[in-house]
Amino acid sequence: MAPKNNAPTSSGSTSVASSPAPVKNALNLEVEHAVFTHPELFGEFPTTTYDPIPELPYENRALKADPSFKNRLADATVTHLEPKIGTEILNLQLHELTDSQKDELALLVAQRGVVFFRDQKISIEDQLALDSEKRIKTQALEPVNLWHSDVSYERQTLRRPIVEFEHPVVRTHPVTGRKALYVNAQFTTRINNLSAAESASILRFLHQHIAQGHEFQVRYRWTKDAVAIWDNRATVHYATYDYLPGNRHAVRVTPHGETPYFEITNEP
């Protein structure tokens, strides 16, 4: 399941492995356990830890973009998959983008929530090069499936000592100025200044609203070498476990982002 338009930007590409070997899963269904293209990027239980870091400067590339998108879309086919969220771009290779085109892509992702690409000839290094910030985090193991925005429990969302930060329930998007819910069942623990019962009741309502809001949701069918880039500031996502007895192998790169904030404006 692709993101819901509901919070830095993430990209993931799929790859299909060779030399499969049949195994039995928990449901006693025979599945093919493949040798994947990038086994070194599997989730793991790392023992390396890092010291806390200060807040890092952040430059939002979308703010430098040409809003007419004249640098990026000349030869590309652009299809808006749903009215409010989700765009697919064909006939465009991400590893060939210029800096100006990357800026415009960042703006489009901010506006549409998630942008999809197929048949990408893109390496791990190419994915990292899409963002100019320092790479800080490599692997993370996430044990559950929930609608969530990635590592929203960190101040600037980057493996360090257990952290606890306060973020606004509603955040202002730094590019579009729109307001977005910034809660999810995986990371949000409570709403401050409310009783435990009040907080739990409101969060339950908000989580249900996000999970059941089909009118601001898009679903994408993965293919080999497909890439999705979603805006973690204004979307949540859910990886649907519906591909048995096949395998799905995705590589994700998460760039650096700014600290969430709420600004009182006249914007919706």
Coordinates of C-alpha atoms in Angstrom, one line a residue:
M1 CA 0.0 0.0 0.0
A2 CA 1.4 3.4 -0.9
P3 CA 1.2 6.5 1.2
K4 CA -2.0 8.2 2.4
N5 CA -2.0 11.9 2.0
N6 CA -2.5 12.7 5.4
A7 CA 5.0 13.3 7.1
P8 CA 11.9 13.8 5.2
T9 CA 11.1 12.1 1.9
S10 CA 11.8 8.4 1.3
S11 CA 12.5 6.4 -1.8
G12 CA 12.4 2.6 -2.3
S13 CA 13.0 0.4 -5.3
T14 CA 12.2 -3.2 -5.8
S15 CA 14.4 -5.9 -7.3
V16 CA 13.6 -9.5 -8.3
A17 CA 16.0 -12.2 -7.2
S18 CA 17.2 -15.4 -8.8
S19 CA 18.0 -18.9 -7.7
P20 CA 14.9 -19.4 -5.5
A21 CA 14.6 -22.2 -2.9
P22 CA 11.2 -23.3 -1.6
V23 CA 10.5 -22.9 2.1
K24 CA 7.5 -23.2 4.4
N25 CA 6.1 -20.1 6.0
A26 CA 4.0 -19.8 9.2
L27 CA 0.8 -20.5 7.3
N28 CA 2.3 -23.7 5.9
L29 CA 2.3 -22.3 2.4
E30 CA 5.2 -23.2 0.2
V31 CA 7.0 -20.0 -0.8
E32 CA 10.2 -19.2 -2.8
H33 CA 13.0 -17.9 -0.6
A34 CA 15.2 -16.1 -3.0
V35 CA 18.8 -14.8 -3.0
F36 CA 18.1 -11.1 -3.2
T37 CA 20.1 -8.5 -5.1
H38 CA 21.1 -6.5 -1.9
P39 CA 21.2 -9.0 1.0
E40 CA 23.6 -6.6 2.9
L41 CA 20.7 -4.2 3.3
F42 CA 18.4 -6.6 5.1
G43 CA 17.0 -5.5 8.5
E44 CA 19.3 -6.5 11.3
F45 CA 19.8 -6.1 15.1
P46 CA 22.9 -3.7 15.0
T47 CA 25.1 -3.3 18.1
T48 CA 26.7 -0.1 17.0
T49 CA 25.4 3.0 18.8
Y50 CA 25.9 6.7 18.2
D51 CA 26.1 9.7 20.5
P52 CA 23.3 12.3 20.4
I53 CA 23.8 14.9 17.8
P54 CA 22.8 18.6 17.7
E55 CA 20.1 19.8 15.4
L56 CA 21.5 19.9 11.9
P57 CA 21.0 22.7 9.3
Y58 CA 18.6 21.7 6.5
E59 CA 18.0 23.2 3.0
N60 CA 14.7 22.5 1.5
R61 CA 15.4 21.9 -2.2
A62 CA 11.7 22.3 -3.2
L63 CA 11.8 26.0 -2.3
K64 CA 14.4 26.5 -5.1
A65 CA 12.3 24.8 -7.8
D66 CA 10.7 26.4 -10.8
P67 CA 6.9 26.0 -10.2
S68 CA 6.3 25.6 -13.9
F69 CA 8.4 22.4 -13.9
K70 CA 9.9 23.4 -17.3
N71 CA 13.2 21.6 -16.5
R72 CA 11.8 18.2 -15.8
L73 CA 8.7 17.2 -17.7
A74 CA 9.7 17.9 -21.3
D75 CA 9.9 14.2 -22.4
A76 CA 8.2 12.6 -19.4
T77 CA 4.6 11.2 -19.2
V78 CA 2.9 12.4 -16.1
T79 CA -0.3 10.7 -14.8
H80 CA -2.1 11.8 -11.6
L81 CA -3.3 8.5 -10.1
E82 CA -5.9 10.0 -7.7
P83 CA -7.2 13.6 -7.5
K84 CA -5.6 14.4 -4.1
I85 CA -2.5 12.1 -4.0
G86 CA -0.2 10.1 -6.1
T87 CA 1.5 10.7 -9.5
E88 CA 3.3 8.3 -11.8
I89 CA 6.1 9.6 -14.1
L90 CA 7.2 7.5 -17.1
N91 CA 10.1 8.0 -19.6
L92 CA 12.3 9.5 -17.0
Q93 CA 15.4 8.1 -15.4
L94 CA 16.1 9.4 -11.9
H95 CA 19.9 8.9 -12.1
E96 CA 20.0 11.3 -15.0
L97 CA 18.3 14.2 -13.3
T98 CA 20.2 17.6 -13.0
D99 CA 20.2 19.6 -9.8
S100 CA 17.4 21.8 -11.2
Q101 CA 15.3 18.7 -12.0
K102 CA 15.9 17.3 -8.6
D103 CA 14.6 20.6 -7.1
E104 CA 11.4 20.3 -9.2
L105 CA 11.0 16.7 -8.3
A106 CA 11.1 17.7 -4.6
L107 CA 8.4 20.3 -5.3
L108 CA 6.2 17.8 -7.1
V109 CA 6.6 15.3 -4.2
A110 CA 5.6 18.0 -1.7
Q111 CA 2.5 18.8 -3.8
R112 CA 1.4 15.3 -4.6
G113 CA 2.5 13.4 -1.5
V114 CA 4.0 10.5 -3.5
V115 CA 5.5 10.1 -7.0
F116 CA 6.1 6.7 -8.6
F117 CA 8.6 5.7 -11.4
R118 CA 8.9 2.4 -13.2
D119 CA 11.8 0.6 -15.0
Q120 CA 14.5 2.6 -13.2
K121 CA 18.2 1.8 -14.0
I122 CA 19.3 3.1 -10.6
S123 CA 21.9 1.8 -8.2
I124 CA 22.2 2.3 -4.4
E125 CA 24.7 5.0 -5.0
D126 CA 22.3 6.7 -7.4
Q127 CA 19.6 6.7 -4.8
L128 CA 21.9 8.3 -2.2
A129 CA 22.9 10.9 -4.8
L130 CA 19.2 12.1 -5.1
D131 CA 19.8 13.8 -1.8
S132 CA 22.7 16.1 -1.0
E133 CA 22.6 15.6 2.8
K134 CA 25.0 13.5 4.8
R135 CA 24.0 9.8 5.2
I136 CA 23.5 9.1 8.9
K137 CA 21.3 6.0 9.2
T138 CA 21.6 2.7 7.3
Q139 CA 19.4 -0.1 8.5
A140 CA 16.3 -0.2 10.7
L141 CA 14.2 -3.2 11.7
E142 CA 10.5 -2.5 11.9
P143 CA 8.5 -5.5 13.3
V144 CA 4.9 -4.4 12.6
N145 CA 2.6 -3.3 9.8
L146 CA 0.8 0.0 10.6
W147 CA 0.0 3.2 8.9
H148 CA 3.0 5.3 9.9
S149 CA 5.4 8.1 8.9
D150 CA 9.0 7.0 9.3
V151 CA 11.0 7.6 12.6
S152 CA 8.7 10.5 13.5
Y153 CA 9.8 9.9 17.1
E154 CA 13.1 11.7 16.5
R155 CA 13.6 15.5 16.4
Q156 CA 14.9 15.5 12.9
T157 CA 14.0 11.9 12.2
L158 CA 17.3 10.2 11.7
R159 CA 20.1 5.1 15.8
R160 CA 20.9 6.7 19.0
P161 CA 19.9 6.3 22.7
I162 CA 16.2 5.9 23.3
V163 CA 14.7 9.3 22.4
E164 CA 11.5 11.1 23.3
F165 CA 10.5 14.3 21.6
E166 CA 7.4 16.5 21.4
H167 CA 6.0 17.2 18.0
P168 CA 2.8 19.1 17.0
V169 CA -0.2 16.9 16.4
V170 CA -0.8 19.0 13.3
R171 CA 2.3 20.3 11.4
T172 CA 2.7 22.9 8.8
H173 CA 4.3 21.8 5.5
P174 CA 7.3 24.0 4.9
V175 CA 6.8 24.0 1.1
T176 CA 3.0 24.1 0.5
G177 CA 2.0 25.7 3.8
R178 CA -0.7 23.1 4.2
K179 CA -1.6 21.5 7.5
A180 CA -1.1 17.7 8.0
L181 CA -1.8 15.3 10.9
Y182 CA 1.5 14.1 12.4
V183 CA 0.4 11.2 14.5
N184 CA 0.6 7.5 13.9
A185 CA -0.1 4.4 16.0
Q186 CA 3.5 3.1 15.8
F187 CA 5.3 6.0 17.3
T188 CA 2.9 8.5 19.0
T189 CA 2.4 7.7 22.7
R190 CA 0.1 10.5 24.0
I191 CA -1.1 14.1 23.5
N192 CA 0.4 16.4 26.1
N193 CA -1.7 18.4 28.5
L194 CA -4.6 15.9 28.3
S195 CA -5.5 13.1 30.7
A196 CA -4.5 9.6 29.6
A197 CA -8.1 8.8 28.8
E198 CA -8.7 11.9 26.7
S199 CA -5.4 11.5 24.9
A200 CA -6.1 7.8 24.1
S201 CA -9.6 8.6 22.8
I202 CA -8.5 11.4 20.5
L203 CA -5.5 9.4 19.2
R204 CA -7.8 6.4 18.5
F205 CA -10.1 8.7 16.5
L206 CA -7.2 10.2 14.5
H207 CA -5.6 6.8 13.8
Q208 CA -8.9 5.5 12.6
H209 CA -9.4 8.6 10.4
I210 CA -6.0 8.1 8.8
A211 CA -6.5 4.3 8.3
Q212 CA -10.0 4.5 6.8
G213 CA -9.6 7.7 4.8
H214 CA -9.9 6.0 1.4
E215 CA -10.6 9.3 -0.4
F216 CA -7.1 10.5 0.2
Q217 CA -5.3 7.2 -0.4
V218 CA -3.5 5.7 -3.3
R219 CA -2.4 2.1 -3.9
Y220 CA 0.4 1.1 -6.2
R221 CA 1.3 -2.2 -7.8
W222 CA 5.0 -2.8 -7.6
T223 CA 7.0 -4.1 -10.5
K224 CA 10.7 -4.8 -10.9
D225 CA 12.8 -1.7 -10.7
A226 CA 9.9 0.5 -9.6
V227 CA 10.6 3.5 -7.3
A228 CA 8.4 5.4 -5.0
I229 CA 9.3 8.8 -3.5
W230 CA 7.0 9.9 -0.7
D231 CA 6.8 13.0 1.5
N232 CA 7.2 11.8 5.0
R233 CA 6.0 15.2 6.3
A234 CA 2.5 14.8 4.9
T235 CA 1.9 11.2 4.2
V236 CA 1.8 7.8 6.0
H237 CA 2.4 4.5 4.3
Y238 CA 1.7 0.8 4.8
A239 CA 3.4 -2.1 3.2
T240 CA 0.6 -4.6 2.4
Y241 CA 1.6 -8.2 3.0
D242 CA -0.3 -9.6 0.1
Y243 CA 2.3 -11.0 -2.2
L244 CA 2.6 -14.6 -1.0
P245 CA 3.8 -17.0 -2.3
G246 CA 6.1 -14.5 -4.0
N247 CA 8.9 -12.4 -2.6
R248 CA 9.3 -8.6 -2.4
H249 CA 12.7 -7.0 -1.9
A250 CA 12.8 -3.2 -1.5
V251 CA 15.7 -0.8 -0.8
R252 CA 14.9 2.4 1.1
V253 CA 16.9 5.6 1.3
T254 CA 15.8 8.3 3.8
P255 CA 17.2 11.8 3.5
H256 CA 17.6 14.4 6.2
G257 CA 14.6 16.6 7.1
E258 CA 13.7 19.7 9.1
T259 CA 12.2 19.7 12.6
P260 CA 8.4 19.6 12.5
Y261 CA 6.6 22.8 13.4
F262 CA 3.1 24.3 13.5
E263 CA 2.5 27.8 12.2
I264 CA -0.8 29.6 12.6
T265 CA -1.9 30.9 9.2
N266 CA -5.0 31.3 7.2
E267 CA -4.1 28.3 5.0
P268 CA -6.2 25.2 5.4

